[in-house]
C-alpha positions in Angstrom: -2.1 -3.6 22.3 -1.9 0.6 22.9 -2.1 2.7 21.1 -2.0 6.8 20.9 -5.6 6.4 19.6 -6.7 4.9 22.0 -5.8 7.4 24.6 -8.3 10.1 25.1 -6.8 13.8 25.0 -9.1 16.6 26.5 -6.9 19.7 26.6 -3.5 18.4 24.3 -1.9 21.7 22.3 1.0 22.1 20.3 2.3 19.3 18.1 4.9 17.2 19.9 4.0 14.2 21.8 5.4 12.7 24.9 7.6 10.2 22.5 9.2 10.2 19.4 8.4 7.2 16.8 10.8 3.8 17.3 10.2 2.2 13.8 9.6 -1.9 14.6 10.4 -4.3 11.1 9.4 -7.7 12.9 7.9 -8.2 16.4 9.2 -10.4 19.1 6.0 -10.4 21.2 3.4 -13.2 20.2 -0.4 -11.9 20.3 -2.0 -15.3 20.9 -2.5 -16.1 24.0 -1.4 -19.9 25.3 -4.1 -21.1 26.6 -6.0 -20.0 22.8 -3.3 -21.4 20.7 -5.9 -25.0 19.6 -8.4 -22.0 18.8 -5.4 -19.8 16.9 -4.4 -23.3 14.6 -8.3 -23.8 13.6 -8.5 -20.4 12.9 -5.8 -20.7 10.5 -6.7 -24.0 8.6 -10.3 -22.5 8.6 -8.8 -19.0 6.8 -5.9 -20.7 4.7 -8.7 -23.0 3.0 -11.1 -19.2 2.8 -12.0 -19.0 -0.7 -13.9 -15.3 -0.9 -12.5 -12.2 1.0 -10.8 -12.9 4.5 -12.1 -9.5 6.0 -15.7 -11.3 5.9 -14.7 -14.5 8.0 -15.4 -14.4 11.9 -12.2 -13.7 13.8 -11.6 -14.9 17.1 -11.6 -12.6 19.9 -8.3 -12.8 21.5 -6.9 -11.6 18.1 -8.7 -8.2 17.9 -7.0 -5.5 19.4 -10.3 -3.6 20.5 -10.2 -0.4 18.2 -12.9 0.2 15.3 -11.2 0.4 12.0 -12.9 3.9 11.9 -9.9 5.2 14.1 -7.3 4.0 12.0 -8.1 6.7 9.2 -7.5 9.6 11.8 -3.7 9.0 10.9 -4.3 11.3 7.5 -4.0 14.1 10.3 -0.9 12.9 12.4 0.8 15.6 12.0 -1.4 18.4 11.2 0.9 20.9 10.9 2.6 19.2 7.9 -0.7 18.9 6.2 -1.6 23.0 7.0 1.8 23.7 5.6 1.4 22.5 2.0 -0.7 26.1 2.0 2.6 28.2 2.3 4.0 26.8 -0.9 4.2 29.3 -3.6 4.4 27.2 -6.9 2.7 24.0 -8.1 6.1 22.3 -8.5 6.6 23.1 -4.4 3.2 22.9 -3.2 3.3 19.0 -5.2 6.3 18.1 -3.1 4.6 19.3 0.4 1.5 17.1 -0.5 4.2 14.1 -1.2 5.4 14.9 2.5 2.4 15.3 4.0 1.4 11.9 3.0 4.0 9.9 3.5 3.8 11.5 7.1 0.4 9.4 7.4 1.8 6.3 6.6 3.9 5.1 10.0 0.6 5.7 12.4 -1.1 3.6 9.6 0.7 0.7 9.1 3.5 0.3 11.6 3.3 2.6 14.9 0.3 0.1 17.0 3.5 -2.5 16.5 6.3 -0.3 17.1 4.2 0.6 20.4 3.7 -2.5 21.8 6.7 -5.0 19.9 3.7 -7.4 19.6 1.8 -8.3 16.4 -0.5 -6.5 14.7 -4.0 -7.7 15.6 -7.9 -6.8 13.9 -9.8 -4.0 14.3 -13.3 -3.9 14.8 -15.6 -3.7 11.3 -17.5 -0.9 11.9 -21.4 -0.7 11.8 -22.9 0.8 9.0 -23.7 4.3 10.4 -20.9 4.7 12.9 -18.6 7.5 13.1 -15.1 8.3 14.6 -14.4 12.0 15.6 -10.9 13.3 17.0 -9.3 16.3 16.4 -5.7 18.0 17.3 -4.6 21.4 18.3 -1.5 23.1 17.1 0.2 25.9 18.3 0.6 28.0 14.9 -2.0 26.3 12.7 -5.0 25.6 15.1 -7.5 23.2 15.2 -8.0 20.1 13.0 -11.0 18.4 12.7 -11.2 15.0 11.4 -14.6 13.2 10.9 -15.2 9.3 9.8 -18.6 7.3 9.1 -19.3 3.7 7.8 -21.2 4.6 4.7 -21.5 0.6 3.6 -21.5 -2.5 5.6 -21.1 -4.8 2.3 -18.9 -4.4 1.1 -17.2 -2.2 3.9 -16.6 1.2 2.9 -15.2 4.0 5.2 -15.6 8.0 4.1 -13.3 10.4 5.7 -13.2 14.3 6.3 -10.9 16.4 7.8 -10.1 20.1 7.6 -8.1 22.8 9.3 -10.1 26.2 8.7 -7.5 28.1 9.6 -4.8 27.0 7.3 -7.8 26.5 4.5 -6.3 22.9 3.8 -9.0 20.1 3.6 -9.5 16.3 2.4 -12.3 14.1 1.5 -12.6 10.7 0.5 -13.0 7.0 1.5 -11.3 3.9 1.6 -12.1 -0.3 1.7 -9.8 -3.5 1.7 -10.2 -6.9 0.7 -8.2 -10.1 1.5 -7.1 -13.0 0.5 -4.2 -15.2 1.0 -1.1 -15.6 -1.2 1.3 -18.4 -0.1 2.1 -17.4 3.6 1.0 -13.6 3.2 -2.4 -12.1 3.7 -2.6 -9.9 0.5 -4.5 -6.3 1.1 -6.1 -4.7 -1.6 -6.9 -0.8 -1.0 -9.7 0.7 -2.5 -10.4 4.4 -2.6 -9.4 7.8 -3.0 -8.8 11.0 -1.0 -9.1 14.3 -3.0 -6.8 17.1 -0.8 -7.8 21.0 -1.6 -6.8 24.4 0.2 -8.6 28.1 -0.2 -5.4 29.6 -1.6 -5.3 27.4 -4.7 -7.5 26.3 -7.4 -5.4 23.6 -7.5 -6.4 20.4 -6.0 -5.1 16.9 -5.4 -5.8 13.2 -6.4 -4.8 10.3 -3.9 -4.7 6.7 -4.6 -4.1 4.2 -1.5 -1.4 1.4 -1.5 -1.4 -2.4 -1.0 -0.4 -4.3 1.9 0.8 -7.6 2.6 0.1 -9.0 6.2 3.7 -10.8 6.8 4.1 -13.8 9.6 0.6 -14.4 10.4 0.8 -18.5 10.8 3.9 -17.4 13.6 1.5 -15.6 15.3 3.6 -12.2 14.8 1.8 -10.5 12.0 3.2 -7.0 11.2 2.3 -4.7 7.5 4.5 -4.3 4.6 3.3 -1.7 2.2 3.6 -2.8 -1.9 2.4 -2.1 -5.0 2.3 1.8 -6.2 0.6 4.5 -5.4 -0.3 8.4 -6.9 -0.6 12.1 -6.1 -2.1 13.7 -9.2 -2.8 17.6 -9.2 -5.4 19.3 -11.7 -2.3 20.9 -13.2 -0.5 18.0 -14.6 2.2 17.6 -11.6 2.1 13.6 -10.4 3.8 12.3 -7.4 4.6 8.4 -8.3 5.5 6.4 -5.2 6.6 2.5 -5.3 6.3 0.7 -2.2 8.8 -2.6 -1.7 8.2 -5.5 0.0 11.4 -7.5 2.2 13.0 -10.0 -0.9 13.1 -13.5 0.7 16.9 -13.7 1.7 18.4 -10.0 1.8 17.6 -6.9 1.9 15.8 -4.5 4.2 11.8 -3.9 5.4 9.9 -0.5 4.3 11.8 0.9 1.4 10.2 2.9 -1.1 11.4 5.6 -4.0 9.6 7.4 -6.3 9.8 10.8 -8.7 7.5 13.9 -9.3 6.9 14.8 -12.6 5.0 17.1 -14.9 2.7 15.2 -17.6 0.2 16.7 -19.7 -1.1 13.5 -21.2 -4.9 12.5 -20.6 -3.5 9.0 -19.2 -1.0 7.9 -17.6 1.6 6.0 -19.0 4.9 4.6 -17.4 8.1 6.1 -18.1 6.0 8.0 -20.7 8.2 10.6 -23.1 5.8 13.5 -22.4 7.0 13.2 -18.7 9.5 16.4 -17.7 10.9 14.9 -14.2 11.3 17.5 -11.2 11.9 15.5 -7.7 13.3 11.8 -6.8 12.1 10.0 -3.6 13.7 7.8 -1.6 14.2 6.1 1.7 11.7 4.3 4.3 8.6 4.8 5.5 8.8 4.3 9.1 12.1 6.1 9.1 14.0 9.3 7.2 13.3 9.9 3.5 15.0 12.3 1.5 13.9 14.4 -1.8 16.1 15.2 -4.5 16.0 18.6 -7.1 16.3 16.6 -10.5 17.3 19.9 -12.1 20.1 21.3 -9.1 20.8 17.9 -7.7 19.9 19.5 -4.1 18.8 17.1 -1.6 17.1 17.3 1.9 14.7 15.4 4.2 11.3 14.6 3.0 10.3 13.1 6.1 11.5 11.8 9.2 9.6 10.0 11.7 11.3 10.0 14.9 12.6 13.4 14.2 8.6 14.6 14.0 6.7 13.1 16.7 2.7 13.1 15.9 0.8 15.6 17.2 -2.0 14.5 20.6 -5.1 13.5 19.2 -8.1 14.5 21.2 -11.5 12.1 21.5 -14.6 13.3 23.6 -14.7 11.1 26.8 -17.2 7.8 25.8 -19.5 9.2 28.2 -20.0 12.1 25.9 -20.1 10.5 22.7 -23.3 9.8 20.5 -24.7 6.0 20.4 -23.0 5.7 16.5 -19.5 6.4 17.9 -17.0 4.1 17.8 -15.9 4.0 22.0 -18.9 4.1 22.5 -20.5 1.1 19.9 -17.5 -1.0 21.0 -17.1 -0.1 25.0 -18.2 -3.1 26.4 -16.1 -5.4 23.7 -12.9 -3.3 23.9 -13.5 -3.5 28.4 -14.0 -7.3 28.2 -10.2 -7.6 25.1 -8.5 -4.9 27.4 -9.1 -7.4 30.9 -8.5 -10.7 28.9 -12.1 -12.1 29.2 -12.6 -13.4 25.4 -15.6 -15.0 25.9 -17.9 -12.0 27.0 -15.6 -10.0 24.3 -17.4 -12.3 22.3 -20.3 -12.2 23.6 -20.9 -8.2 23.7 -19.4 -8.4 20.0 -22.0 -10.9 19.3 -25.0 -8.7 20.7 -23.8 -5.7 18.5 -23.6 -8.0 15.2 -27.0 -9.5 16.0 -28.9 -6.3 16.6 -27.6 -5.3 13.3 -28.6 -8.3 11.2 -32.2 -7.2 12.9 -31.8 -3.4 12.0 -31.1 -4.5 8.2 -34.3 -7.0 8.2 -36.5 -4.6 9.3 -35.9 -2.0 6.7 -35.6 -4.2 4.3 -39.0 -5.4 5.4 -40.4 -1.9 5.6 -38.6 -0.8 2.1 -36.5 1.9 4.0 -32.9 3.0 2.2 -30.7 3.7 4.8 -28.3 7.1 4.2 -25.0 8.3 5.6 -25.3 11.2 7.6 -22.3 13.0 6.7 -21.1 11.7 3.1 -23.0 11.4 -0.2 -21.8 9.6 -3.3 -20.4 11.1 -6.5 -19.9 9.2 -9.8 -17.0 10.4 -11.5 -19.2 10.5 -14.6 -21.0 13.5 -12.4 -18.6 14.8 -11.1 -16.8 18.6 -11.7 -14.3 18.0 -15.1 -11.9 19.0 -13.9 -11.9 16.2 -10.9 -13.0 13.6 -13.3 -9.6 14.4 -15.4 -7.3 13.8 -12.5 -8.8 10.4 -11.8 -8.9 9.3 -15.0 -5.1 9.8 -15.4 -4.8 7.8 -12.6 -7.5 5.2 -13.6 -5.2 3.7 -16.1 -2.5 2.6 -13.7 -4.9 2.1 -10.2 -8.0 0.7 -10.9 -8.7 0.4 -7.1 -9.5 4.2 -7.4 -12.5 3.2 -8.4 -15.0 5.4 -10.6 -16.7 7.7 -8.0 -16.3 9.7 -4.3 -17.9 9.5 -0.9 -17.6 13.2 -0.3 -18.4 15.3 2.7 -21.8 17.2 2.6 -20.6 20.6 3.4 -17.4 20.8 1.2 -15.3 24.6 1.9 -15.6 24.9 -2.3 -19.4 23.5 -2.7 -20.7 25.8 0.0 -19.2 29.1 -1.3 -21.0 28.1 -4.7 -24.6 27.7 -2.5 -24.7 24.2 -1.7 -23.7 20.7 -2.9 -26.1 19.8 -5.7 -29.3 18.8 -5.2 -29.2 15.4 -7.0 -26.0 14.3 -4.8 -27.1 14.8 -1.4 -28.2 12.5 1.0 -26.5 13.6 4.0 -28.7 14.9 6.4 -26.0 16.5 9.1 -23.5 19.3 8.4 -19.9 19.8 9.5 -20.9 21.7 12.7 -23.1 18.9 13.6 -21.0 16.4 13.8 -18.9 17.6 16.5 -21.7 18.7 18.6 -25.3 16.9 18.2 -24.1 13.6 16.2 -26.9 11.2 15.3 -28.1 8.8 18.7 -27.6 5.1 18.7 -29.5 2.9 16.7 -28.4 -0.4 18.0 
């Protein structure tokens, strides 16, 4: 399966790539191979009789599509000059509807671009060791360089944290995400857990993400694509909430990837649907792998809010493997992804099997010698810790998506924390700053 991230981009600038987005609702191309289809039909009565979550079973070879999980977060900075434009916005009521933009943006290179690429099903990535780290940035003509930076802060359960920032714009995002599985009738049912908190230099206003569900559609036919569901929240430290509902394909009619949603100003501590202290501003609607349109509540004005083949995603550029640290992803995964990209599954399996085991090793021994392993780049926050008025945002949210959770992997050398000295003393447990991680990251373990 390809991929733009997959593709490594040493001297990409500007923000158009060589293509422009073709949306895909179901694939035609079948990604098990005939000769594995007796392995493909175990697989399945072994997973459809899976009691605990799915992402914890063994899956075979032939149905991973050779690309850590760490990579998929690097679509938050797609298009980079959407999320360095939110800055330019003069009022909260604006700036709420950029951020709304910006992240709906990030949702087509998610969820539904490696299938639009290909027209084959979407396969597994990689679970990432605990330690490993993704890198990538992107070069725009007006805005600069953005840096994005990913590291596998837990191995069980499987969290990811994610930074990225564009210095020049003085936009940046931390947070982390994790998923767990099960199956529901015919669909693979994602749960999303996490949070990304957005912030820019020119504000003292920030912003509160929640992440949506997904449902894993047509896996027993072998042609598994993403649906988003469920809802999903922007909430900013001024009371302005972005409320997005994500719809699913009904059985017999209707059509794939169509969400709508409203932006609203709510001073309650909570939030509450359709709540009477609620003052509408903006409607959404439209799909998310194609155009969606904004509308002024107040003028009835309408325009696009985001349109994916009229905004192709900006190059992503990786360091050559060659270059990489031990911990980073090409590198972790090289021989597995070699073996999956020429069709030999069984030393796919095998390499993937040498990775695992020296793991399982790693974690014994410190176990045995009492050692607490530590992220290098993230440290955890409670929210009960946490600056009030972050703790606010979330606990609006809290109400209506408990898959926030109740704290932050956060970068070590937040913009905001470093102008006031340094991250506290009692959160830290990084040992690597932001400069560091593009130029001396930590060597292999394995």
């Amino acid at each position: 399966m390809t991929s733009d991230s997959k593709s490594v981009s040493s001297n990409s600038s500007g923000r158009a790539s060589s293509g422009r987005a073709t949306p895909v609702t179901e694939p035609t191309g079948n990604i098990v191979p005939t000769a594995r289809s007796g392995d493909f039909m175990s697989f399945l009565k072994d997973m459809l009789s899976f009691t605990g979550d799915l992402s914890s079973m063994t899956c075979p070879s032939f149905l991973l599509n050779g690309i850590s999980l760490l990579e998929y977060g690097a679509h938050w900075s797609d298009y980079p000059h959407i999320l360095a434009e939110i800055t330019k916005a003069t009022s909260s009521e604006e700036r709420i509807k950029l951020v709304a933009r910006w992240f709906v943006s990030t949702l087509y290179g998610s969820y539904n671009k490696r299938v639009a690429e290909s027209n084959s099903g979407e396969k597994k990535p990689f679970n990432p060791i605990l330690g490993e780290q993704f890198l990538a940035s992107w070069n725009d003509a007006e805005y600069g360089e953005t840096k994005f930076i990913c590291e596998q802060v837990s191995h069980h359960p499987p969290v990811s944290a994610i930074y990225f920032e564009n210095a020049k714009a003085g936009i940046y995002g931390s947070g982390h995400f994790s998923q767990k599985s099960k199956f529901k009738g015919t669909t693979m049912k994602v749960v999303q857990e996490g949070r990304v908190t957005l912030r820019m230099k020119n504000s003292d206003e920030f912003y509160c993400l929640s992440l949506p569900d997904l449902n894993i559609c047509s896996i027993l036919s072998g042609k598994p694509f993403l649906e988003m569901s469920s809802t999903t929240f922007i909430r900013s430290s001024k009371g302005y909430t972005a409320e997005f509902h994500w719809y699913t394909k009904p059985w017999l009619y209707g059509e794939y990837h169509k969400f709508d949603g409203k932006v609203f100003k709510d001073a309650a501590a909570t939030f509450v649907q359709d709540s009477p202290t609620q003052k509408q501003l903006f409607n959404f609607k439209g799909k998310w792998v194609g155009e969606s349109r904004v509308t002024a509540v107040a003028t009835g004005e309408e325009s696009v809010l985001f349109d994916v083949q009229a905004q192709p995603s900006a190059n992503i550029i990786i360091k050559p493997v060659g270059e990489q640290s031990g911990l980073e992803s090409r590198r972790v995964w090289l021989k597995v992804s070699e073996a999956l990209s020429s069709g030999n599954y069984d030393v796919a399996s095998k390499e993937k099997t040498i990775i695992e085991e020296a793991q399982r090793a790693l974690r014994k021994s410190r176990a045995e010698a009492g050692e607490q392993w530590k992220p290098a780049m993230f440290y955890w926050v409670d929210d009960s810790s946490d600056e009030e008025a972050v703790k606010a945002c979330y606990t609006y949210l809290y109400s209506a998506k408990e898959s926030i959770g109740t704290g932050s992997w956060v970068y070590n050398n937040l913009p905001h924390l470093t102008e006031q000295s340094a991250a506290p003393s009692t959160y830290a447990s990084g040992t690597q700053t932001p400069s560091d991680a593009f130029s001396t990251a930590p060597s292999s373990v394995l």
